Short mmCIF file of C-alpha atoms in Angstrom, two decimals:
data_model
loop_
_atom_site.label_atom_id
_atom_site.label_comp_id
_atom_site.label_asym_id
_atom_site.label_seq_id
_atom_site.Cartn_x
_atom_site.Cartn_y
_atom_site.Cartn_z
CA MET A 1 -29.49 -4.76 -133.25
CA GLU A 2 -26.19 -5.82 -131.96
CA ASP A 3 -26.45 -3.16 -129.27
CA LYS A 4 -29.66 -4.50 -128.02
CA LYS A 5 -28.15 -8.05 -127.58
CA GLU A 6 -25.25 -6.64 -125.58
CA VAL A 7 -27.54 -5.02 -123.27
CA ILE A 8 -29.73 -8.16 -122.89
CA GLU A 9 -26.57 -10.19 -122.20
CA LYS A 10 -25.38 -7.62 -119.79
CA ASN A 11 -28.81 -7.72 -117.92
CA CYS A 12 -28.64 -11.44 -117.87
CA GLY A 13 -25.20 -11.33 -116.25
CA ASN A 14 -26.23 -8.81 -113.51
CA ASN A 15 -29.32 -10.99 -112.77
CA ASN A 16 -27.00 -14.12 -112.29
CA MET A 17 -24.64 -12.11 -110.00
CA ASN A 18 -27.59 -10.87 -107.77
CA GLY A 19 -28.85 -14.53 -107.48
CA GLU A 20 -25.61 -15.85 -106.32
CA SER A 21 -25.21 -12.85 -103.82
CA ASN A 22 -28.54 -13.62 -102.32
CA SER A 23 -27.76 -17.27 -102.01
CA ASN A 24 -24.50 -16.47 -100.17
CA VAL A 25 -26.34 -14.07 -97.82
CA THR A 26 -28.98 -16.80 -97.04
CA LYS A 27 -26.22 -19.27 -96.27
CA ASN A 28 -24.52 -16.77 -93.95
CA VAL A 29 -27.81 -16.07 -92.19
CA ASP A 30 -28.58 -19.79 -91.67
CA SER A 31 -24.92 -20.31 -90.23
CA LEU A 32 -25.33 -17.53 -87.84
CA ASP A 33 -28.74 -18.84 -86.60
CA GLU A 34 -26.99 -22.18 -86.00
CA ASN A 35 -24.34 -20.39 -84.03
CA VAL A 36 -26.89 -18.49 -81.97
CA GLU A 37 -28.75 -21.81 -81.23
CA ALA A 38 -25.41 -23.50 -80.10
CA LEU A 39 -24.60 -20.60 -77.85
CA GLN A 40 -27.98 -20.49 -76.33
CA ARG A 41 -27.67 -24.36 -75.62
CA GLU A 42 -24.20 -23.61 -73.99
CA ILE A 43 -25.57 -20.84 -72.08
CA GLN A 44 -28.58 -23.13 -70.69
CA GLU A 45 -26.22 -25.87 -69.82
CA LEU A 46 -24.00 -23.49 -67.86
CA LYS A 47 -26.97 -22.23 -66.12
CA ASP A 48 -28.20 -25.71 -65.23
CA ARG A 49 -24.67 -26.30 -63.92
CA ILE A 50 -24.62 -23.32 -61.84
CA GLU A 51 -27.98 -24.34 -60.32
CA LYS A 52 -26.71 -27.81 -59.67
CA ILE A 53 -23.51 -26.38 -58.00
CA LYS A 54 -25.71 -23.98 -55.90
CA ASP A 55 -27.86 -26.99 -54.73
CA GLU A 56 -24.85 -28.94 -53.89
CA ARG A 57 -23.32 -25.97 -51.98
CA GLU A 58 -26.36 -25.73 -49.89
CA LYS A 59 -26.23 -29.41 -49.09
CA TYR A 60 -22.66 -29.05 -48.07
CA LYS A 61 -23.42 -26.06 -45.87
CA ASP A 62 -26.27 -27.94 -44.09
CA SER A 63 -23.93 -30.99 -43.75
CA LEU A 64 -21.26 -28.76 -42.20
CA TYR A 65 -23.74 -27.09 -39.80
CA ARG A 66 -24.97 -30.38 -38.62
CA LEU A 67 -21.45 -31.74 -38.05
CA SER A 68 -20.41 -28.63 -36.22
CA ALA A 69 -23.57 -29.04 -33.98
CA LYS A 70 -22.61 -32.66 -33.26
CA PHE A 71 -19.15 -31.88 -32.52
CA GLU A 72 -20.15 -29.07 -29.99
CA HIS A 73 -22.52 -31.65 -28.43
CA TYR A 74 -19.70 -34.21 -28.12
CA LYS A 75 -17.42 -31.62 -26.64
CA GLU A 76 -19.95 -30.85 -24.12
CA MET A 77 -20.41 -34.54 -23.49
CA VAL A 78 -16.78 -35.07 -22.94
CA GLU A 79 -16.47 -32.10 -20.53
CA LYS A 80 -19.29 -33.31 -18.56
CA GLU A 81 -17.83 -36.84 -18.40
CA LYS A 82 -14.58 -35.39 -17.44
CA ARG A 83 -16.07 -33.34 -14.60
CA ASN A 84 -18.14 -36.52 -13.43
CA ILE A 85 -14.80 -38.56 -13.25
CA GLN A 86 -13.00 -35.83 -11.44
CA PHE A 87 -15.91 -35.49 -8.95
CA ASN A 88 -16.24 -39.12 -8.38
CA THR A 89 -12.54 -39.49 -7.86
CA LYS A 90 -12.54 -36.92 -5.11
CA LYS A 91 -15.52 -38.23 -3.70
CA ASN A 92 -14.02 -41.77 -3.42
CA ILE A 93 -10.89 -40.35 -1.89
CA VAL A 94 -12.64 -38.24 0.66
CA GLU A 95 -14.80 -41.20 1.66
CA LEU A 96 -11.83 -43.18 2.38
CA PHE A 97 -10.53 -40.52 4.73
CA LEU A 98 -13.74 -39.76 6.49
CA ILE A 99 -13.55 -42.74 8.95
CA PRO A 100 -10.04 -42.03 10.13
CA PHE A 101 -10.92 -38.35 10.32
CA GLU A 102 -13.79 -38.85 12.41
CA LYS A 103 -11.67 -41.05 14.75
CA LEU A 104 -9.17 -38.41 14.97
CA LYS A 105 -11.80 -35.80 15.66
CA ILE A 106 -13.21 -37.91 18.48
CA SER A 107 -9.79 -38.67 19.95
CA MET A 108 -8.74 -35.05 20.06
CA LYS A 109 -11.51 -34.61 22.77
CA TYR A 110 -9.52 -37.00 25.02
CA LYS A 111 -5.89 -35.78 24.35
CA ASP A 112 -5.07 -35.67 28.01
CA ASP A 113 -6.32 -39.43 28.34
CA PRO A 114 -3.43 -41.94 28.74
CA GLU A 115 -5.01 -43.93 26.09
CA PHE A 116 -4.73 -40.97 23.59
CA ILE A 117 -1.41 -42.06 21.96
CA LYS A 118 -2.99 -45.59 21.26
CA ALA A 119 -5.94 -43.91 19.58
CA ILE A 120 -3.52 -42.03 17.40
CA GLU A 121 -1.66 -44.99 16.49
CA MET A 122 -4.90 -46.75 15.54
CA ILE A 123 -5.83 -43.85 13.31
CA TYR A 124 -2.41 -43.93 11.71
CA LYS A 125 -2.90 -47.53 10.85
CA ASP A 126 -6.27 -46.55 9.32
CA ILE A 127 -4.56 -43.98 7.14
CA ILE A 128 -1.95 -46.39 6.10
CA ASN A 129 -4.66 -48.90 5.04
CA VAL A 130 -6.36 -46.07 3.01
CA PHE A 131 -3.16 -45.48 1.17
CA LYS A 132 -2.79 -49.11 0.47
CA ASN A 133 -6.20 -49.20 -1.12
CA LEU A 134 -5.32 -46.29 -3.41
CA ASN A 135 -2.17 -48.37 -4.55
CA LEU A 136 0.11 -45.76 -2.93
CA GLU A 137 3.78 -47.01 -2.05
CA PHE A 138 6.04 -45.56 0.38
CA ILE A 139 9.70 -44.90 -0.67
CA VAL A 140 11.64 -45.23 2.58
CA PRO A 141 15.42 -45.39 1.90
CA GLU A 142 17.86 -46.29 4.71
CA LYS A 143 21.21 -45.11 5.64
CA GLY A 144 23.82 -46.67 3.18
CA ASP A 145 21.39 -47.37 0.45
CA GLN A 146 22.67 -46.39 -3.11
CA PHE A 147 21.37 -43.02 -4.14
CA ASP A 148 18.60 -43.44 -6.91
CA PRO A 149 17.91 -40.29 -8.83
CA PHE A 150 14.57 -41.57 -10.00
CA GLU A 151 13.18 -41.93 -6.53
CA HIS A 152 15.49 -39.65 -4.37
CA GLU A 153 16.12 -35.92 -4.17
CA VAL A 154 19.37 -34.59 -2.89
CA VAL A 155 18.95 -31.72 -0.38
CA GLU A 156 22.37 -31.72 1.16
CA LYS A 157 25.74 -33.40 0.63
CA PHE A 158 27.45 -34.51 3.78
CA GLU A 159 31.27 -35.29 4.19
CA THR A 160 31.70 -38.58 5.90
CA ASN A 161 33.43 -41.92 5.81
CA GLU A 162 30.46 -43.76 7.75
CA VAL A 163 28.94 -44.84 4.37
CA ASN A 164 30.16 -45.08 0.70
CA GLU A 165 30.33 -42.18 -1.35
CA TYR A 166 27.00 -41.08 -3.08
CA CYS A 167 25.22 -43.30 -0.77
CA ILE A 168 22.43 -42.14 1.55
CA TYR A 169 23.68 -40.68 4.91
CA ASP A 170 20.34 -39.34 6.23
CA VAL A 171 16.59 -39.23 5.26
CA GLN A 172 14.73 -35.94 5.74
CA SER A 173 11.48 -37.24 4.33
CA ILE A 174 10.18 -40.39 2.68
CA GLY A 175 8.73 -40.36 -0.85
CA TYR A 176 5.68 -41.74 -2.40
CA LYS A 177 4.64 -43.71 -5.53
CA LEU A 178 1.09 -43.99 -6.94
CA GLU A 179 0.62 -47.23 -8.96
CA GLY A 180 4.36 -47.42 -9.70
CA GLU A 181 5.02 -43.74 -10.70
CA VAL A 182 6.94 -41.41 -8.32
CA ILE A 183 4.65 -38.50 -7.34
CA LYS A 184 7.14 -37.21 -4.59
CA PRO A 185 10.63 -38.40 -4.22
CA ALA A 186 12.31 -38.98 -1.01
CA ARG A 187 14.41 -35.97 0.32
CA VAL A 188 17.84 -37.33 1.40
CA VAL A 189 21.33 -36.37 2.34
CA VAL A 190 24.11 -37.89 0.19
CA ALA A 191 27.61 -38.81 1.53
CA ILE A 192 30.59 -37.51 -0.13
CA LYS A 193 34.41 -38.09 0.67
CA PRO A 194 35.88 -35.49 3.13
CA LYS A 195 38.17 -32.91 1.72
CA ASP A 196 41.01 -33.81 4.01
CA ILE A 197 41.06 -37.36 2.61
CA ILE A 198 40.97 -36.15 -1.03
CA GLU A 199 43.75 -33.83 -0.35
CA LYS A 200 45.93 -36.47 1.16
CA GLY A 201 45.07 -38.70 -1.80
CA CYS A 202 46.44 -36.15 -4.14
CA LYS A 203 49.44 -35.41 -1.88
CA SER A 204 50.39 -39.12 -1.89
CA GLN A 205 49.81 -39.48 -5.63
CA ASN A 206 51.88 -36.41 -6.33
CA SER A 207 54.67 -37.77 -4.09
CA GLU A 208 54.57 -41.18 -5.95
CA GLU A 209 54.80 -39.34 -9.35
CA GLU A 210 57.93 -37.41 -8.05
CA GLU A 211 59.52 -40.74 -6.79
CA ASP A 212 58.96 -42.10 -10.15
CA LYS A 213 60.61 -39.19 -11.98
CA GLU A 214 63.76 -39.39 -9.59
CA GLY A 215 64.00 -43.17 -10.10
CA ASP A 216 63.99 -42.54 -13.95
CA GLN A 217 66.76 -40.09 -13.59
#
């Protein structure tokens, strides 16, 4: 009888252990299902974000293409406007010179006429007026003027006492300023002291220094 009780108790103990094991398995399965569902939600969220990023990328690409097209169009407009300005500028200048040119062309037919010189002078005055209308100024230095490096170009140095040193001795060609800016400097010859005067000055200075030394002794 005691042996049967022990067997029954053992069987009851085994049944209790199996029940607890099944309960743990169920809990683990439920936990795994929850994890799988959470991962699936995260995957779906990532997919949605990827699609959103793709859409935004396409929008940016379209915006970039439109901006590039506008910029190219703007460049073409600027180049066209620049060409128009250059053409109109040249046209205006040519038109200003057409009248004196036509007068000169007619005058050349009568170059043996006594009045030819007067005709040329009139044409010269017309050209001067054209330059004035273009705001062109003449740089006309005179002998004895101080050399100006901003408006004059030295083509030669000449030894002379006629004018002060570094002043203009002669003018080879006049210069020009357009609206106050020098576009071609006047070409000038600048005066410098003659070498013999410099040598005499050096000799006299040396003799004075020698006399001073002798006096000190």
